[in-house]
PDB file of C-alpha atoms in Angstrom:
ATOM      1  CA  UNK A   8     -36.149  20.685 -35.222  1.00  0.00           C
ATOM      2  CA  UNK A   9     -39.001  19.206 -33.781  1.00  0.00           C
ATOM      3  CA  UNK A  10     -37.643  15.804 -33.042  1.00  0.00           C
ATOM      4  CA  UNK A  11     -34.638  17.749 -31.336  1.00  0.00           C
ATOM      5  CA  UNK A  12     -37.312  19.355 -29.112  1.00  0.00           C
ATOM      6  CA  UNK A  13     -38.841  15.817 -28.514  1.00  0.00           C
ATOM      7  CA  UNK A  14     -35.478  14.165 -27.581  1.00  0.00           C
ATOM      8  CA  UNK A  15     -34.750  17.604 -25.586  1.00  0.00           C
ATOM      9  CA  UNK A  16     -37.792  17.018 -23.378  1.00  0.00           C
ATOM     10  CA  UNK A  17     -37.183  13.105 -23.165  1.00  0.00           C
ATOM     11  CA  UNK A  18     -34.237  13.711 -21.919  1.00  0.00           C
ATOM     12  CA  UNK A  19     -35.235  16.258 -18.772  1.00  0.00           C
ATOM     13  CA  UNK A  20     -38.641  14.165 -17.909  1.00  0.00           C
ATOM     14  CA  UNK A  21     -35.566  10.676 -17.544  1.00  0.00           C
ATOM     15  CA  UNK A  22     -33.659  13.191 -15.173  1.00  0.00           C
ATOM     16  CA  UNK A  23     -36.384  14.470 -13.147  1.00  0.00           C
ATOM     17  CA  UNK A  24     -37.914  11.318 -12.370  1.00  0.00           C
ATOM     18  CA  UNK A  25     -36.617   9.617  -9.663  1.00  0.00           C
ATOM     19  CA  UNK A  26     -34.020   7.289 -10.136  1.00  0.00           C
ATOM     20  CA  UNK A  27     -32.186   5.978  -6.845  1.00  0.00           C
ATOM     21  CA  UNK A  28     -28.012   5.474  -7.928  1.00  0.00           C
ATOM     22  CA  UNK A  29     -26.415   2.554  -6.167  1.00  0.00           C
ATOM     23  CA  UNK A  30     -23.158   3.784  -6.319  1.00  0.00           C
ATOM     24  CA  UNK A  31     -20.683   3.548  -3.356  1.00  0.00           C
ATOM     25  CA  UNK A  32     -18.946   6.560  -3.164  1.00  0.00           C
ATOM     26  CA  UNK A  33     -17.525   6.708   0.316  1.00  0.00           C
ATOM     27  CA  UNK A  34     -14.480   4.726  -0.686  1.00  0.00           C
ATOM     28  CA  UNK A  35     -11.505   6.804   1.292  1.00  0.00           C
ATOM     29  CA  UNK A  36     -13.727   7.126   4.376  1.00  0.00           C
ATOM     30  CA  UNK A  37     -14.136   3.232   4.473  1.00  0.00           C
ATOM     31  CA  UNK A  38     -10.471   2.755   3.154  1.00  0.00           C
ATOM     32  CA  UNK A  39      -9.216   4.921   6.197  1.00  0.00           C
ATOM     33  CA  UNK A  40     -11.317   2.462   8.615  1.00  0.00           C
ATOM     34  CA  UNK A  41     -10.264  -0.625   7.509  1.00  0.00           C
ATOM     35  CA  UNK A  42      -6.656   0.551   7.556  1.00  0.00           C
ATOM     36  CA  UNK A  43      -7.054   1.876  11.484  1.00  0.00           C
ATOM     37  CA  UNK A  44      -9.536  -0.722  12.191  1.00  0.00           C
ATOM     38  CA  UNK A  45      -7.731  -3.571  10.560  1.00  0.00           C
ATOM     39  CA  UNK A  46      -4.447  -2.513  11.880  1.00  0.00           C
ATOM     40  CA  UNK A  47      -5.955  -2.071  15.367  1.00  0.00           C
ATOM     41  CA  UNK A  48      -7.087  -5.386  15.694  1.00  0.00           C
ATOM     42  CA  UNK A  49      -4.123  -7.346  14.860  1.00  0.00           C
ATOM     43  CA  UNK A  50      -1.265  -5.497  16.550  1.00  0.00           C
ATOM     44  CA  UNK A  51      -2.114  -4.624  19.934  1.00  0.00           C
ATOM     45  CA  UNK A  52      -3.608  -8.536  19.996  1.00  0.00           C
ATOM     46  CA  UNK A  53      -0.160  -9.734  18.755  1.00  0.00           C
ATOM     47  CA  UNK A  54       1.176  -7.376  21.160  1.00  0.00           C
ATOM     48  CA  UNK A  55      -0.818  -8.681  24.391  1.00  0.00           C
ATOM     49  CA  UNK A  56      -0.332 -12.463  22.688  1.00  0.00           C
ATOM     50  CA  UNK A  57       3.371 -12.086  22.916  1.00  0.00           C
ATOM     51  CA  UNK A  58       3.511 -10.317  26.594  1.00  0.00           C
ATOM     52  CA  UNK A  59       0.940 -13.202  27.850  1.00  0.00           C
ATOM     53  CA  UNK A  60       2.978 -16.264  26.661  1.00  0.00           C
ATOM     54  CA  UNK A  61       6.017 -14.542  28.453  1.00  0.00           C
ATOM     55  CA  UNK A  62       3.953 -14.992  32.042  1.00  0.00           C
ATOM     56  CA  UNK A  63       3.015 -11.176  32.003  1.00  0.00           C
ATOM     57  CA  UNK A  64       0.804  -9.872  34.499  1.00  0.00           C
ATOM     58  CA  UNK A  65      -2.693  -8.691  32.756  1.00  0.00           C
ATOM     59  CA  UNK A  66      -2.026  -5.154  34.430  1.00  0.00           C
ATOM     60  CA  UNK A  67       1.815  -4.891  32.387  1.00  0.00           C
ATOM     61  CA  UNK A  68      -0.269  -6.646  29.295  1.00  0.00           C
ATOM     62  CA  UNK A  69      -3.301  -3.867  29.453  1.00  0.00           C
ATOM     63  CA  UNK A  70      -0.496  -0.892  30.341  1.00  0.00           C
ATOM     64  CA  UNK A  71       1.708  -2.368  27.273  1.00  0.00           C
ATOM     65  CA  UNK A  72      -1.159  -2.550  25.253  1.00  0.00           C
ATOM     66  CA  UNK A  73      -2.731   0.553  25.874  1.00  0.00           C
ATOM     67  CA  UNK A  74       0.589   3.026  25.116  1.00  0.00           C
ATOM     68  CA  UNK A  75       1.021   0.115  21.912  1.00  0.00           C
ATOM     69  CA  UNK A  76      -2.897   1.579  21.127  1.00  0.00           C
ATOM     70  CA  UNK A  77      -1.573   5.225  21.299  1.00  0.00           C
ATOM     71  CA  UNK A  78       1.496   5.323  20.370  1.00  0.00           C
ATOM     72  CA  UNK A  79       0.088   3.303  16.801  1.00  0.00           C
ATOM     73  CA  UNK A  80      -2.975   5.711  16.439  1.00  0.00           C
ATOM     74  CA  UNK A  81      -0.841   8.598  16.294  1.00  0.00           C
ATOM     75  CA  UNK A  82       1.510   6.736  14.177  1.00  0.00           C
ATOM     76  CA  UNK A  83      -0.832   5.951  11.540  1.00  0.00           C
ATOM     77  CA  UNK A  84      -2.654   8.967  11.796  1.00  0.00           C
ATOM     78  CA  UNK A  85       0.425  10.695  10.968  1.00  0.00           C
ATOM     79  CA  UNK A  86       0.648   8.411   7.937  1.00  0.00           C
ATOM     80  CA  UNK A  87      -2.830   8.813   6.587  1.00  0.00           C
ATOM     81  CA  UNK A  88      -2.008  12.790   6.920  1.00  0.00           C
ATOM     82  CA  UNK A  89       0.939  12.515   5.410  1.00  0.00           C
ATOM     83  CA  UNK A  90      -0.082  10.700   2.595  1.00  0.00           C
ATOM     84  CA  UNK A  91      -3.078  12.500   1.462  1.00  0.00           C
ATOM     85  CA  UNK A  92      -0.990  15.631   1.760  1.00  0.00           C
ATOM     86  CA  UNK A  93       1.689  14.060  -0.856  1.00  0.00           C
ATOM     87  CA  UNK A  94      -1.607  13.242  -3.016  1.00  0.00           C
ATOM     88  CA  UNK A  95      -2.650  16.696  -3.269  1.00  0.00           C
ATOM     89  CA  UNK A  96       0.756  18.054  -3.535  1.00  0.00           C
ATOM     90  CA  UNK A  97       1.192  15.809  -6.503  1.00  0.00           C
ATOM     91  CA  UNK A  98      -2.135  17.263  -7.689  1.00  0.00           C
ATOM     92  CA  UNK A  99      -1.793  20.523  -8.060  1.00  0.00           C
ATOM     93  CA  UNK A 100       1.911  19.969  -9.383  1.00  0.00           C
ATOM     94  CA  UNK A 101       0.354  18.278 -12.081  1.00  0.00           C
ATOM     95  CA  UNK A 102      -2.450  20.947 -12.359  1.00  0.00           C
ATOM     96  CA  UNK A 103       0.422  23.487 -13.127  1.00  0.00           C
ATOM     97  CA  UNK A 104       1.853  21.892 -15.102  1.00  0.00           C
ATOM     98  CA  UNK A 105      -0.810  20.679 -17.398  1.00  0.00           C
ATOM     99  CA  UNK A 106      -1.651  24.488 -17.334  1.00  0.00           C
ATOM    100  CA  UNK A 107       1.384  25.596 -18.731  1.00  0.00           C
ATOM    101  CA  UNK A 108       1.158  22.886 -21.514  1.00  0.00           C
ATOM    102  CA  UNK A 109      -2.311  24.365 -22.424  1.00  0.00           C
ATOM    103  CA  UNK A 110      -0.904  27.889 -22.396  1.00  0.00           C
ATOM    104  CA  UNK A 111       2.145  26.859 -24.327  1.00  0.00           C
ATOM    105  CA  UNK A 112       1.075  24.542 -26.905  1.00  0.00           C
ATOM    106  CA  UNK A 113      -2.383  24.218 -27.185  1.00  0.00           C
ATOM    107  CA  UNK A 114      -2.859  23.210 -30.506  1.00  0.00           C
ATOM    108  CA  UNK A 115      -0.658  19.832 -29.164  1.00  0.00           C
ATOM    109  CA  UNK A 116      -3.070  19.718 -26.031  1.00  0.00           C
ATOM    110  CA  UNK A 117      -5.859  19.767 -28.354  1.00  0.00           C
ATOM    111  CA  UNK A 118      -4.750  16.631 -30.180  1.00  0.00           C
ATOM    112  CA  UNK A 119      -4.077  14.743 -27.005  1.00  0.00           C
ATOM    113  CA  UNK A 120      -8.170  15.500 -26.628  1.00  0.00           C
ATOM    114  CA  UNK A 121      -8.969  13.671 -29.828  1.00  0.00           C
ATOM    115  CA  UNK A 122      -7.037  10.627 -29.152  1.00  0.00           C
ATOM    116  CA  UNK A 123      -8.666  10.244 -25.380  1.00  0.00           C
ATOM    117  CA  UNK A 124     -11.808  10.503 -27.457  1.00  0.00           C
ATOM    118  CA  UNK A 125     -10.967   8.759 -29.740  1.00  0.00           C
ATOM    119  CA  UNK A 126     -10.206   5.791 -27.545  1.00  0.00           C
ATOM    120  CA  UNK A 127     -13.823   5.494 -26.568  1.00  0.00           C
ATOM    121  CA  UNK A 128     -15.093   4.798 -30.046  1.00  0.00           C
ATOM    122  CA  UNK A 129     -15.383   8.221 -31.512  1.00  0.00           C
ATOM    123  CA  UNK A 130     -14.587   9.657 -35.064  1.00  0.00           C
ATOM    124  CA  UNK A 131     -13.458  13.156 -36.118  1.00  0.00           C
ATOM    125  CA  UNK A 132     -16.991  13.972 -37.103  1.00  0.00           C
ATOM    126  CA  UNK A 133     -17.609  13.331 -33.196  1.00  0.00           C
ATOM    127  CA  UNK A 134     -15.313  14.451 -30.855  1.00  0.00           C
ATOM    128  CA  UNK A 135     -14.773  17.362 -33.159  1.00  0.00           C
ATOM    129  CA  UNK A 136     -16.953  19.598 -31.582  1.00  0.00           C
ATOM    130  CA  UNK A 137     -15.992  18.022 -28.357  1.00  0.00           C
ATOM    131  CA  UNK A 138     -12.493  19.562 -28.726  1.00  0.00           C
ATOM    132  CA  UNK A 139     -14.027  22.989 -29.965  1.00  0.00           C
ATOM    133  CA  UNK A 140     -16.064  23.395 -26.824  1.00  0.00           C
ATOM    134  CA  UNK A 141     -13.162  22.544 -24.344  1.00  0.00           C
ATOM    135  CA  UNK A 142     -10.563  24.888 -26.587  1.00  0.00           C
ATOM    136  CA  UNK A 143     -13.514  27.505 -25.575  1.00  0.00           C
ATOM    137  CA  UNK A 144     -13.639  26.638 -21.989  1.00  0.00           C
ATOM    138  CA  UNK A 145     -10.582  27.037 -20.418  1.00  0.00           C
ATOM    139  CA  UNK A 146     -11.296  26.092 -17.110  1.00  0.00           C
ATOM    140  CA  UNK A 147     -13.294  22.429 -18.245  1.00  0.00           C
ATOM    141  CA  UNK A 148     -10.290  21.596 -20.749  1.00  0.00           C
ATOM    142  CA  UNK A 149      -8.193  21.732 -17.974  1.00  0.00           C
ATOM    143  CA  UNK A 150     -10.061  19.256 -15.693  1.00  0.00           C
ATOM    144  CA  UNK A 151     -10.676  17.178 -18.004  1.00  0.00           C
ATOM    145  CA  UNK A 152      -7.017  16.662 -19.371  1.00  0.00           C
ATOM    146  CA  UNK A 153      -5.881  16.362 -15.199  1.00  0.00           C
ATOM    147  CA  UNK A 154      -9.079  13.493 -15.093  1.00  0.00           C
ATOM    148  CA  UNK A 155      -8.593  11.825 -18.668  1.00  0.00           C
ATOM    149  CA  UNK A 156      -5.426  12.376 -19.535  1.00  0.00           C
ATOM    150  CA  UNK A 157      -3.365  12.380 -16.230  1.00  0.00           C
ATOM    151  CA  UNK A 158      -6.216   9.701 -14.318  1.00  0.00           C
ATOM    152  CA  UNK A 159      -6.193  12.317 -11.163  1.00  0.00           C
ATOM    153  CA  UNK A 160      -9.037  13.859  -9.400  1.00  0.00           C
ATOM    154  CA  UNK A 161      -9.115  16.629  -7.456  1.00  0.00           C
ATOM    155  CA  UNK A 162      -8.578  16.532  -3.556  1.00  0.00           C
ATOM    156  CA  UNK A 163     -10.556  17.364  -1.242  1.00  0.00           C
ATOM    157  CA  UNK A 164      -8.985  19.986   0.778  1.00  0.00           C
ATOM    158  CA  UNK A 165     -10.014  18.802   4.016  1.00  0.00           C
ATOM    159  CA  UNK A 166      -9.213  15.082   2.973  1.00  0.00           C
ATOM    160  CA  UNK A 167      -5.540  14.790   4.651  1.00  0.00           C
ATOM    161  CA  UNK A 168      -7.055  16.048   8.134  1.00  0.00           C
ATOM    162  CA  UNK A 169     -10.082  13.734   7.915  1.00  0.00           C
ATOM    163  CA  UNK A 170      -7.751  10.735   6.552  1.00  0.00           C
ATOM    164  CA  UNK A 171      -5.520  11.216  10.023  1.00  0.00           C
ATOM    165  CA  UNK A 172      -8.439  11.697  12.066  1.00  0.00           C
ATOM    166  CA  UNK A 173     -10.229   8.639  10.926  1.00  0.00           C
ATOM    167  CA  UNK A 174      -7.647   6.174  10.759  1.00  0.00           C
ATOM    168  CA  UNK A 175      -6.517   7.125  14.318  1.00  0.00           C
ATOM    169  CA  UNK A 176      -9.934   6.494  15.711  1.00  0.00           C
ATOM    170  CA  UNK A 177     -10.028   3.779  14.128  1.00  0.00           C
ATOM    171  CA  UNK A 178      -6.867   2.616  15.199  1.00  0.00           C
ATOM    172  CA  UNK A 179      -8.478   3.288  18.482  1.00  0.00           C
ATOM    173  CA  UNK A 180     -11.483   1.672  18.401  1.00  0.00           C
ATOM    174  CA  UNK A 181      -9.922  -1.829  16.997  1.00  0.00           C
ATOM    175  CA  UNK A 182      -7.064  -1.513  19.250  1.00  0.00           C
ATOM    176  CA  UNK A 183      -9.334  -1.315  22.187  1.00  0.00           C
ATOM    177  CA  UNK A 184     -11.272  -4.605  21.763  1.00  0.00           C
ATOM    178  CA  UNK A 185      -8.047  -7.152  22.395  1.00  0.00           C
ATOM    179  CA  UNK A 186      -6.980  -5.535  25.798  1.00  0.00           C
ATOM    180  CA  UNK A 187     -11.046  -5.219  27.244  1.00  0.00           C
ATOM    181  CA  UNK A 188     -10.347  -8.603  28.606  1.00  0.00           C
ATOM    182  CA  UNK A 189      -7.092  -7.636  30.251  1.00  0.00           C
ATOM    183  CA  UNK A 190      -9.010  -4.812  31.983  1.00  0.00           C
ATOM    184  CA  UNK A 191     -11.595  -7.693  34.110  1.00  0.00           C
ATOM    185  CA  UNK A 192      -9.483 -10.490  34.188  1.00  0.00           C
ATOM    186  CA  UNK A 193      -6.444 -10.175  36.624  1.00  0.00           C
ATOM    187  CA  UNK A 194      -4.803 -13.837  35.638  1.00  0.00           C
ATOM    188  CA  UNK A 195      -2.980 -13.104  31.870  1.00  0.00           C
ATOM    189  CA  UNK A 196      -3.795 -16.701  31.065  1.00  0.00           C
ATOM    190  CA  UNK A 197      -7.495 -16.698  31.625  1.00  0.00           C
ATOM    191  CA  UNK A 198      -7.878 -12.799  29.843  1.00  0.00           C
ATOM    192  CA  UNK A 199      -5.691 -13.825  26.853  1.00  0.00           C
ATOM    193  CA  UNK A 200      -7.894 -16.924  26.292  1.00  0.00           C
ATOM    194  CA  UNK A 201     -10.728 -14.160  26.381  1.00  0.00           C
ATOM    195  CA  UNK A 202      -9.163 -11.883  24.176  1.00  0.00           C
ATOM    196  CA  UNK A 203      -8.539 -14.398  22.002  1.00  0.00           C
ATOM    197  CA  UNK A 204     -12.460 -15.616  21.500  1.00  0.00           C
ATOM    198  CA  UNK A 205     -13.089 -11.665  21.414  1.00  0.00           C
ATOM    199  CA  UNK A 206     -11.230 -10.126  19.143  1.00  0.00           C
ATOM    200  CA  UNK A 207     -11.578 -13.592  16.737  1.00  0.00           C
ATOM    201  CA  UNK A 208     -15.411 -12.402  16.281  1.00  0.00           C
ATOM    202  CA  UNK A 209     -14.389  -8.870  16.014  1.00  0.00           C
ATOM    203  CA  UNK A 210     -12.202  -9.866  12.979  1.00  0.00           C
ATOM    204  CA  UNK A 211     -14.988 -12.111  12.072  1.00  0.00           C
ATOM    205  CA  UNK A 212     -17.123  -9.385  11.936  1.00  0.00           C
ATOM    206  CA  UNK A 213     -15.341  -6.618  10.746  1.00  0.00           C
ATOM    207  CA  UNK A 214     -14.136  -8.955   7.693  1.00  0.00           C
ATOM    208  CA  UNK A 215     -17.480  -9.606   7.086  1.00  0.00           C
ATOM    209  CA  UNK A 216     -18.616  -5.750   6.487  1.00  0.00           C
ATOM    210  CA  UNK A 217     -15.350  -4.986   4.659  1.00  0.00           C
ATOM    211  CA  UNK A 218     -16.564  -7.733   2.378  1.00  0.00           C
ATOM    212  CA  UNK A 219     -19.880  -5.895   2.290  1.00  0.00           C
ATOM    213  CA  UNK A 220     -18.840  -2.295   1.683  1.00  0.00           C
ATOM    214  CA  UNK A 221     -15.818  -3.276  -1.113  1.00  0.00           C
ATOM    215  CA  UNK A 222     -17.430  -5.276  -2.948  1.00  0.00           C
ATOM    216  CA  UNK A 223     -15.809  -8.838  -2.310  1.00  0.00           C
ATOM    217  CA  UNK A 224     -17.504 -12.080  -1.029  1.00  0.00           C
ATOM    218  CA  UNK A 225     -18.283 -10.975   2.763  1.00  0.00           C
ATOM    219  CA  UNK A 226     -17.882 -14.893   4.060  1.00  0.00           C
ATOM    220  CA  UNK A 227     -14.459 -15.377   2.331  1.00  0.00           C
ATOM    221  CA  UNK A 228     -13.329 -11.584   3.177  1.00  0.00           C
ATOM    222  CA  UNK A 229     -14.385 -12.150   7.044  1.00  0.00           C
ATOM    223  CA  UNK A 230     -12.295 -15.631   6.775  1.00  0.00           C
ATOM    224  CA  UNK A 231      -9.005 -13.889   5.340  1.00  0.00           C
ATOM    225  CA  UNK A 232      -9.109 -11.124   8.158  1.00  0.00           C
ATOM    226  CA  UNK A 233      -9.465 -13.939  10.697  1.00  0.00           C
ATOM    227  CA  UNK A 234      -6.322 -15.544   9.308  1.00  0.00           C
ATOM    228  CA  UNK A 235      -4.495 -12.989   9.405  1.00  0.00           C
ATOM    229  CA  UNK A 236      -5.011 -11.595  13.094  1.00  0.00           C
ATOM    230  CA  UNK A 237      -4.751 -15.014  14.042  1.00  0.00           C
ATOM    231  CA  UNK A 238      -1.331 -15.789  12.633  1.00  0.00           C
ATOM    232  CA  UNK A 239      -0.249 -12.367  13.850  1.00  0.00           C
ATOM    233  CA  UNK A 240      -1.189 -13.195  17.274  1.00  0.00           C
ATOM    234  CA  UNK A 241       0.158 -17.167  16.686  1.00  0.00           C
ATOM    235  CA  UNK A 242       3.692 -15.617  16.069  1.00  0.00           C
ATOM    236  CA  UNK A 243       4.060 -13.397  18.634  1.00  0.00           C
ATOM    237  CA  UNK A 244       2.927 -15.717  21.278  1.00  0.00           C
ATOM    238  CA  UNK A 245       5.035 -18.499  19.677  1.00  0.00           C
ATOM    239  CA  UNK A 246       7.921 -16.319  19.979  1.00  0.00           C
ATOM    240  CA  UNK A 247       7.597 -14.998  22.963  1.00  0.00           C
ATOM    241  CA  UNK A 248       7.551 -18.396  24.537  1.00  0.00           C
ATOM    242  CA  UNK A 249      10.953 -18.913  22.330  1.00  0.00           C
ATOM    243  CA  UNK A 250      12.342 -16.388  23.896  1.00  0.00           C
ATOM    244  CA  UNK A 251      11.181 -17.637  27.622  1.00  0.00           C
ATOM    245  CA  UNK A 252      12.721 -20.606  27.356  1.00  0.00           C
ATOM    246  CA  UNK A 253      16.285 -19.247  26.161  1.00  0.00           C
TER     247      UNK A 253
END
């Protein structure tokens, strides 16, 4: 009894000290950037690549671009909406049904708790009372067969709103940077070699703190992202001057 009381207080003078977690937990906010962001860059500079190697005038390449930037921002914004909505649909399908399984045949429910349990290393003796506890609590057995035992997590409610909102902006934002050139510079040539050095180090950089905030090498992320914009932009221009010289 004692020793319980020992470990007891251990364990509450660990949690109240302070202890800084390094954890990155704003994964579908930065997800929903680099989508718009990534997207941004790479289109509407393919798109003003492909109009400048046909001889367009920067004013057609800038008015191109900029109903390209719009009409894609609402286009993926509607995508990011539509998608989180279909997650949380699936959700709460899943929640009701995994409630009607409890209600039905719990004692089979029950089992499915010991073997999740006992996939992490635990005997009988051990997840035992485990199973008890959650055949007590109605509310946590549910949760934690939709989080163990179905791998979902409940949605924020507000998640398919702020998915469209940010990936549009986003969209926005990256699409933007390509056509500033086309905006200062009236000759298409001179502004697309502009855009070009531009948006290069915007894909440079942006690679580089995707790299940073996912986890992956920054240097080699940045280089990939480059790549790809790049050879976006390379094969639009290329065939728009294909087509020219039909």
């Amino acid at each position: 009894m004692v020793k319980q009381l020992v470990h007891d207080e251990e364990k509450q003078r660990l949690l109240l000290e302070e202890h800084t977690e390094k954890h990155f937990t704003a994964g579908e906010v930065v997800r929903d950037i680099i989508i718009g962001v990534s997207d941004g860059l790479t289109v509407p500079f393919a798109l003003a690549a492909g109009l400048s190697g046909a001889n367009a005038p920067s004013a057609l390449v800038l008015t191109a671009g900029l109903a390209e930037v719009a009409a894609g921002a609402i286009s993926m914004g509607l995508g990011g909406y539509l998608a989180a909505k279909s997650d949380a649909d699936h959700y709460h399908r899943e929640l009701q049904r995994e409630q009607e399984e409890i209600d039905t045949v719990p004692d089979t429910e029950a089992a499915e708790i010991a073997e999740i349990l006992s996939q992490y290393g635990l005997g009988p003796q051990e997840y035992g009372p485990v199973v008890n506890s959650l055949r007590n609590n109605p509310k946590a057995w549910l949760e934690f067969m939709m989080k163990f035992e179905l791998g979902l997590e409940k949605p924020d409610p507000r998640r398919a709103v702020t998915s469209a909102g940010t990936i549009a902006l986003a969209y926005v934002v990256g699409g933007l940077v390509p056509l500033l050139p086309y905006m200062f510079v009236p000759t298409a040539d001179r502004a697309m070699a502009t855009s070009v050095a531009v948006t290069l180090a915007a894909l440079l950089f942006f690679g580089y703190v995707k790299g940073h905030f996912t986890g992956n090498r920054p240097f080699l992320s940045a280089l990939q992202t480059t790549v790809v914009g790049a050879l976006a932009s390379a094969a639009a221009f290329a065939m728009a001057k294909a087509v020219q010289s039909i």
